[in-house]
Amino acid sequence: MIMTAVSAAVPPGPDRPKAVVLLSGGLDSATAAAQAIADGYTPIALSLDYGQRHNRELQAAQAVAQHLGIAQHYTVAVNLAQWGGSSLTDLQQDLPQDGPQPDLIPSTYVPGRNTVFIALALSLAEAQGAEAIYLGINAVDYSGYPDCRPPYLEAFQRLAQVSSRVGLEGNAPRLVAPLVLDSKVDIVRRAVALGVPIAKTWSCYGGGAEPCGVCDSCRIRDRALEEAGQGHLVSAEGRRWGAQGGL
């Protein structure tokens, strides 16, 4: 495991309680981070380099953290790609482009990813005295992911209460998932209201220098941006795709 830390130029408020925010660099996590700030917390950002093909999102996480004035930003490397099991970590697998399918867990599901992420967030929260952990997970657009559902969060909250010193003392960090039941359009609208730099976020799974516009993540994002009145933020490929009736 490798860890690096960077500091943004704007310091957090000294009198605000702390919250760890899992910041992937995507729209959802950026919105959750902004929500934590709006809720009165000084955020501590945690990003994960887990061997994802789209590690371009880590650059986006840094840009978002700087824009939001997050002074503490940790990036931890945990190479989940070593054993594969997902089209996000195995370059031999094709990315899905047909949109979410009912009752089907997509190949972009990474086994154990959120479990690893939240465990690290709990460690950071306890070490830094953070009262909450903000997560950008969402059960609507990718409802097949087992680790993006309310029952999963509830189980992990119970684990937090019995697996740490602060938990045994009755002060386990709260897991907060403000977007878990939002539609992607709702998330875009919330992001706009909170001043999230949407153009700086990265959602594409393709791993290229520019958003591919055709992977499931790009298509869901671009469609939501269009429906939320933010069509100017749709990817170039997404605009071409939309012109052909794809959005």
mmCIF file of C-alpha atoms in Angstrom:
data_model
loop_
_atom_site.group_PDB
_atom_site.id
_atom_site.type_symbol
_atom_site.label_atom_id
_atom_site.label_comp_id
_atom_site.label_asym_id
_atom_site.label_seq_id
_atom_site.Cartn_x
_atom_site.Cartn_y
_atom_site.Cartn_z
ATOM 1 C CA MET A 1 0.000 0.000 0.000
ATOM 2 C CA ILE A 2 1.404 3.407 -1.005
ATOM 3 C CA MET A 3 0.080 6.703 0.315
ATOM 4 C CA THR A 4 0.711 10.257 -0.790
ATOM 5 C CA ALA A 5 -0.791 13.472 0.509
ATOM 6 C CA VAL A 6 -1.244 16.865 -1.086
ATOM 7 C CA SER A 7 -2.499 20.124 0.375
ATOM 8 C CA ALA A 8 -4.779 22.640 -1.275
ATOM 9 C CA ALA A 9 -4.142 26.359 -1.008
ATOM 10 C CA VAL A 10 -7.281 27.130 1.013
ATOM 11 C CA PRO A 11 -7.232 25.902 4.646
ATOM 12 C CA PRO A 12 -10.359 24.399 6.242
ATOM 13 C CA GLY A 13 -12.275 26.214 8.933
ATOM 14 C CA PRO A 14 -10.614 25.526 12.304
ATOM 15 C CA ASP A 15 -13.834 25.294 14.291
ATOM 16 C CA ARG A 16 -15.803 22.967 12.044
ATOM 17 C CA PRO A 17 -16.081 19.227 12.712
ATOM 18 C CA LYS A 18 -14.177 16.984 10.322
ATOM 19 C CA ALA A 19 -15.549 14.549 7.762
ATOM 20 C CA VAL A 20 -13.671 12.160 5.520
ATOM 21 C CA VAL A 21 -14.910 12.297 1.922
ATOM 22 C CA LEU A 22 -14.174 9.496 -0.511
ATOM 23 C CA LEU A 23 -13.199 11.482 -3.590
ATOM 24 C CA SER A 24 -12.804 9.479 -6.788
ATOM 25 C CA GLY A 25 -12.835 12.524 -9.061
ATOM 26 C CA GLY A 26 -16.231 11.671 -10.502
ATOM 27 C CA LEU A 27 -19.369 13.783 -10.423
ATOM 28 C CA ASP A 28 -21.013 11.885 -7.586
ATOM 29 C CA SER A 29 -18.070 11.962 -5.190
ATOM 30 C CA ALA A 30 -17.392 15.632 -5.935
ATOM 31 C CA THR A 31 -21.022 16.429 -5.154
ATOM 32 C CA ALA A 32 -20.850 14.452 -1.913
ATOM 33 C CA ALA A 33 -17.717 16.398 -0.942
ATOM 34 C CA ALA A 34 -19.446 19.698 -1.637
ATOM 35 C CA GLN A 35 -22.442 18.504 0.384
ATOM 36 C CA ALA A 36 -20.167 17.758 3.335
ATOM 37 C CA ILE A 37 -18.872 21.321 3.206
ATOM 38 C CA ALA A 38 -22.423 22.673 2.937
ATOM 39 C CA ASP A 39 -23.362 20.547 5.955
ATOM 40 C CA GLY A 40 -20.731 22.348 8.029
ATOM 41 C CA TYR A 41 -17.794 19.940 7.914
ATOM 42 C CA THR A 42 -14.134 20.471 7.179
ATOM 43 C CA PRO A 43 -13.487 17.709 4.636
ATOM 44 C CA ILE A 44 -10.517 15.371 4.519
ATOM 45 C CA ALA A 45 -10.402 13.847 1.045
ATOM 46 C CA LEU A 46 -9.373 10.256 0.389
ATOM 47 C CA SER A 47 -8.754 9.000 -3.154
ATOM 48 C CA LEU A 48 -7.831 5.468 -4.178
ATOM 49 C CA ASP A 49 -5.520 4.320 -6.935
ATOM 50 C CA TYR A 50 -6.751 0.744 -7.189
ATOM 51 C CA GLY A 51 -5.431 -0.142 -10.643
ATOM 52 C CA GLN A 52 -8.434 1.290 -12.481
ATOM 53 C CA ARG A 53 -8.046 1.710 -16.211
ATOM 54 C CA HIS A 54 -9.511 5.198 -15.875
ATOM 55 C CA ASN A 55 -6.904 6.529 -13.446
ATOM 56 C CA ARG A 56 -7.350 9.892 -15.151
ATOM 57 C CA GLU A 57 -10.005 10.363 -12.460
ATOM 58 C CA LEU A 58 -7.251 10.843 -9.876
ATOM 59 C CA GLN A 59 -6.145 14.032 -11.633
ATOM 60 C CA ALA A 60 -9.757 15.158 -11.504
ATOM 61 C CA ALA A 61 -9.882 14.396 -7.775
ATOM 62 C CA GLN A 62 -6.925 16.718 -7.203
ATOM 63 C CA ALA A 63 -8.534 19.476 -9.276
ATOM 64 C CA VAL A 64 -11.844 19.140 -7.432
ATOM 65 C CA ALA A 65 -10.150 19.144 -4.027
ATOM 66 C CA GLN A 66 -8.268 22.317 -4.892
ATOM 67 C CA HIS A 67 -11.409 23.992 -6.239
ATOM 68 C CA LEU A 68 -13.362 23.148 -3.083
ATOM 69 C CA GLY A 69 -10.517 24.302 -0.818
ATOM 70 C CA ILE A 70 -9.875 20.877 0.708
ATOM 71 C CA ALA A 71 -6.554 21.233 2.529
ATOM 72 C CA GLN A 72 -6.001 17.553 3.358
ATOM 73 C CA HIS A 73 -6.129 15.127 0.431
ATOM 74 C CA TYR A 74 -4.702 11.636 0.730
ATOM 75 C CA THR A 75 -4.226 9.250 -2.192
ATOM 76 C CA VAL A 76 -3.726 5.596 -1.286
ATOM 77 C CA ALA A 77 -2.608 2.907 -3.745
ATOM 78 C CA VAL A 78 -4.204 -0.516 -3.280
ATOM 79 C CA ASN A 79 -3.790 -2.567 -6.452
ATOM 80 C CA LEU A 80 -7.054 -4.479 -6.818
ATOM 81 C CA ALA A 81 -6.152 -5.046 -10.481
ATOM 82 C CA GLN A 82 -3.704 -7.750 -9.425
ATOM 83 C CA TRP A 83 -6.499 -10.302 -9.336
ATOM 84 C CA GLY A 84 -8.858 -8.725 -11.878
ATOM 85 C CA GLY A 85 -12.519 -9.647 -11.752
ATOM 86 C CA SER A 86 -13.775 -6.403 -13.329
ATOM 87 C CA SER A 87 -13.700 -4.677 -16.687
ATOM 88 C CA LEU A 88 -12.444 -1.590 -14.818
ATOM 89 C CA THR A 89 -9.253 -3.363 -13.768
ATOM 90 C CA ASP A 90 -8.816 -5.958 -16.533
ATOM 91 C CA LEU A 91 -7.901 -4.460 -19.895
ATOM 92 C CA GLN A 92 -8.747 -7.741 -21.610
ATOM 93 C CA GLN A 93 -12.430 -7.253 -20.811
ATOM 94 C CA ASP A 94 -14.685 -4.975 -22.843
ATOM 95 C CA LEU A 95 -16.517 -2.162 -21.111
ATOM 96 C CA PRO A 96 -20.322 -2.383 -21.252
ATOM 97 C CA GLN A 97 -21.996 0.125 -23.577
ATOM 98 C CA ASP A 98 -25.629 -0.956 -23.431
ATOM 99 C CA GLY A 99 -26.641 0.863 -20.257
ATOM 100 C CA PRO A 100 -27.632 -0.703 -16.907
ATOM 101 C CA GLN A 101 -29.581 -3.939 -17.279
ATOM 102 C CA PRO A 102 -32.292 -4.863 -14.753
ATOM 103 C CA ASP A 103 -31.222 -7.537 -12.248
ATOM 104 C CA LEU A 104 -27.747 -7.784 -13.777
ATOM 105 C CA ILE A 105 -24.541 -6.812 -11.970
ATOM 106 C CA PRO A 106 -22.434 -5.134 -14.673
ATOM 107 C CA SER A 107 -18.856 -6.138 -15.409
ATOM 108 C CA THR A 108 -17.717 -2.754 -14.067
ATOM 109 C CA TYR A 109 -18.432 -3.988 -10.536
ATOM 110 C CA VAL A 110 -15.064 -4.307 -8.751
ATOM 111 C CA PRO A 111 -15.160 -7.082 -6.118
ATOM 112 C CA GLY A 112 -14.730 -5.630 -2.654
ATOM 113 C CA ARG A 113 -13.889 -2.120 -3.856
ATOM 114 C CA ASN A 114 -16.239 -0.158 -1.629
ATOM 115 C CA THR A 115 -15.516 -2.448 1.306
ATOM 116 C CA VAL A 116 -11.794 -1.679 0.970
ATOM 117 C CA PHE A 117 -12.469 2.033 0.447
ATOM 118 C CA ILE A 118 -14.756 2.452 3.436
ATOM 119 C CA ALA A 119 -12.427 0.438 5.686
ATOM 120 C CA LEU A 120 -9.594 2.830 4.812
ATOM 121 C CA ALA A 121 -11.919 5.801 5.325
ATOM 122 C CA LEU A 122 -12.839 4.486 8.780
ATOM 123 C CA SER A 123 -9.144 4.216 9.666
ATOM 124 C CA LEU A 124 -8.490 7.769 8.481
ATOM 125 C CA ALA A 125 -11.575 9.091 10.247
ATOM 126 C CA GLU A 126 -10.623 7.561 13.571
ATOM 127 C CA ALA A 127 -7.012 8.739 13.296
ATOM 128 C CA GLN A 128 -8.068 12.296 12.418
ATOM 129 C CA GLY A 129 -11.030 12.546 14.762
ATOM 130 C CA ALA A 130 -13.583 12.865 11.950
ATOM 131 C CA GLU A 131 -17.247 12.573 12.881
ATOM 132 C CA ALA A 132 -18.563 11.437 9.492
ATOM 133 C CA ILE A 133 -17.613 9.761 6.236
ATOM 134 C CA TYR A 134 -19.285 11.091 3.079
ATOM 135 C CA LEU A 135 -19.781 8.671 0.209
ATOM 136 C CA GLY A 136 -20.921 9.411 -3.330
ATOM 137 C CA ILE A 137 -22.428 5.980 -3.884
ATOM 138 C CA ASN A 138 -25.717 5.774 -5.732
ATOM 139 C CA ALA A 139 -28.193 2.888 -5.922
ATOM 140 C CA VAL A 140 -30.337 4.219 -8.756
ATOM 141 C CA ASP A 141 -28.288 4.221 -11.934
ATOM 142 C CA TYR A 142 -26.198 1.201 -10.964
ATOM 143 C CA SER A 143 -28.674 -0.639 -8.771
ATOM 144 C CA GLY A 144 -26.976 -3.955 -9.534
ATOM 145 C CA TYR A 145 -23.886 -3.077 -7.492
ATOM 146 C CA PRO A 146 -24.226 -4.923 -4.170
ATOM 147 C CA ASP A 147 -22.055 -2.362 -2.363
ATOM 148 C CA CYS A 148 -24.099 0.678 -3.409
ATOM 149 C CA ARG A 149 -27.304 -0.176 -1.555
ATOM 150 C CA PRO A 150 -28.712 1.101 1.742
ATOM 151 C CA PRO A 151 -28.540 -2.372 3.410
ATOM 152 C CA TYR A 152 -24.810 -2.482 2.686
ATOM 153 C CA LEU A 153 -24.306 0.931 4.295
ATOM 154 C CA GLU A 154 -26.364 -0.074 7.305
ATOM 155 C CA ALA A 155 -24.256 -3.223 7.768
ATOM 156 C CA PHE A 156 -21.022 -1.247 7.486
ATOM 157 C CA GLN A 157 -22.279 1.276 10.023
ATOM 158 C CA ARG A 158 -22.832 -1.573 12.450
ATOM 159 C CA LEU A 159 -19.299 -2.817 11.722
ATOM 160 C CA ALA A 160 -17.905 0.657 12.433
ATOM 161 C CA GLN A 161 -19.562 0.561 15.838
ATOM 162 C CA VAL A 162 -17.853 -2.683 16.887
ATOM 163 C CA SER A 163 -14.525 -2.560 15.030
ATOM 164 C CA SER A 164 -12.881 0.552 16.454
ATOM 165 C CA ARG A 165 -12.059 2.245 19.723
ATOM 166 C CA VAL A 166 -14.276 5.226 18.927
ATOM 167 C CA GLY A 167 -17.052 2.824 18.005
ATOM 168 C CA LEU A 168 -16.846 1.029 21.325
ATOM 169 C CA GLU A 169 -16.927 4.438 22.999
ATOM 170 C CA GLY A 170 -20.149 5.210 21.134
ATOM 171 C CA ASN A 171 -18.560 7.681 18.724
ATOM 172 C CA ALA A 172 -18.205 5.733 15.484
ATOM 173 C CA PRO A 173 -18.082 7.974 12.400
ATOM 174 C CA ARG A 174 -21.423 8.204 10.629
ATOM 175 C CA LEU A 175 -21.565 6.922 7.066
ATOM 176 C CA VAL A 176 -23.370 9.584 5.039
ATOM 177 C CA ALA A 177 -24.496 8.837 1.484
ATOM 178 C CA PRO A 178 -26.499 11.912 0.462
ATOM 179 C CA LEU A 179 -26.937 10.767 -3.149
ATOM 180 C CA VAL A 180 -27.782 7.131 -2.604
ATOM 181 C CA LEU A 181 -31.389 7.431 -3.799
ATOM 182 C CA ASP A 182 -30.975 10.399 -6.174
ATOM 183 C CA SER A 183 -31.327 10.047 -9.911
ATOM 184 C CA LYS A 184 -28.361 11.197 -11.964
ATOM 185 C CA VAL A 185 -30.366 14.255 -13.029
ATOM 186 C CA ASP A 186 -30.974 15.053 -9.366
ATOM 187 C CA ILE A 187 -27.253 14.734 -8.716
ATOM 188 C CA VAL A 188 -26.417 17.163 -11.527
ATOM 189 C CA ARG A 189 -28.916 19.681 -10.160
ATOM 190 C CA ARG A 190 -27.505 19.297 -6.650
ATOM 191 C CA ALA A 191 -23.979 19.724 -8.015
ATOM 192 C CA VAL A 192 -24.942 22.954 -9.761
ATOM 193 C CA ALA A 193 -26.617 24.280 -6.610
ATOM 194 C CA LEU A 194 -23.538 23.453 -4.521
ATOM 195 C CA GLY A 195 -21.088 25.020 -6.952
ATOM 196 C CA VAL A 196 -19.356 21.778 -7.918
ATOM 197 C CA PRO A 197 -16.883 22.294 -10.801
ATOM 198 C CA ILE A 198 -18.599 19.723 -13.007
ATOM 199 C CA ALA A 199 -16.250 20.367 -15.913
ATOM 200 C CA LYS A 200 -13.312 19.335 -13.721
ATOM 201 C CA THR A 201 -14.851 15.980 -12.767
ATOM 202 C CA TRP A 202 -14.200 12.745 -14.644
ATOM 203 C CA SER A 203 -16.692 9.923 -15.113
ATOM 204 C CA CYS A 204 -15.456 8.057 -18.203
ATOM 205 C CA TYR A 205 -14.388 4.441 -17.783
ATOM 206 C CA GLY A 206 -12.571 4.311 -21.119
ATOM 207 C CA GLY A 207 -9.122 5.275 -19.891
ATOM 208 C CA GLY A 208 -8.430 7.763 -22.680
ATOM 209 C CA ALA A 209 -7.345 11.379 -22.571
ATOM 210 C CA GLU A 210 -10.885 12.546 -23.385
ATOM 211 C CA PRO A 211 -14.260 11.073 -22.361
ATOM 212 C CA CYS A 212 -15.254 8.304 -24.763
ATOM 213 C CA GLY A 213 -18.941 9.299 -24.736
ATOM 214 C CA VAL A 214 -20.115 5.713 -25.283
ATOM 215 C CA CYS A 215 -19.322 3.751 -22.108
ATOM 216 C CA ASP A 216 -22.238 3.358 -19.717
ATOM 217 C CA SER A 217 -20.832 5.949 -17.308
ATOM 218 C CA CYS A 218 -20.393 8.586 -20.037
ATOM 219 C CA ARG A 219 -23.842 7.963 -21.470
ATOM 220 C CA ILE A 220 -25.577 8.199 -18.095
ATOM 221 C CA ARG A 221 -23.667 11.359 -17.227
ATOM 222 C CA ASP A 222 -24.193 13.064 -20.597
ATOM 223 C CA ARG A 223 -27.898 12.231 -20.649
ATOM 224 C CA ALA A 224 -28.336 13.646 -17.148
ATOM 225 C CA LEU A 225 -26.416 16.808 -18.001
ATOM 226 C CA GLU A 226 -28.651 17.334 -21.017
ATOM 227 C CA GLU A 227 -31.852 16.744 -19.040
ATOM 228 C CA ALA A 228 -30.693 19.036 -16.230
ATOM 229 C CA GLY A 229 -30.107 21.932 -18.618
ATOM 230 C CA GLN A 230 -26.321 21.618 -18.608
ATOM 231 C CA GLY A 231 -25.913 20.498 -22.196
ATOM 232 C CA HIS A 232 -22.809 22.646 -22.626
ATOM 233 C CA LEU A 233 -20.998 20.191 -20.329
ATOM 234 C CA VAL A 234 -21.831 17.105 -22.399
ATOM 235 C CA SER A 235 -18.705 15.416 -23.771
ATOM 236 C CA ALA A 236 -17.733 16.013 -27.400
ATOM 237 C CA GLU A 237 -18.288 12.359 -28.217
ATOM 238 C CA GLY A 238 -21.548 12.472 -26.293
ATOM 239 C CA ARG A 239 -22.751 15.365 -28.446
ATOM 240 C CA ARG A 240 -21.938 13.399 -31.578
ATOM 241 C CA TRP A 241 -23.631 10.354 -30.127
ATOM 242 C CA GLY A 242 -26.657 12.447 -29.186
ATOM 243 C CA ALA A 243 -26.882 13.907 -32.656
ATOM 244 C CA GLN A 244 -27.321 10.353 -33.864
ATOM 245 C CA GLY A 245 -30.090 9.701 -31.363
ATOM 246 C CA GLY A 246 -27.907 7.910 -28.832
ATOM 247 C CA LEU A 247 -28.438 10.079 -25.739
#
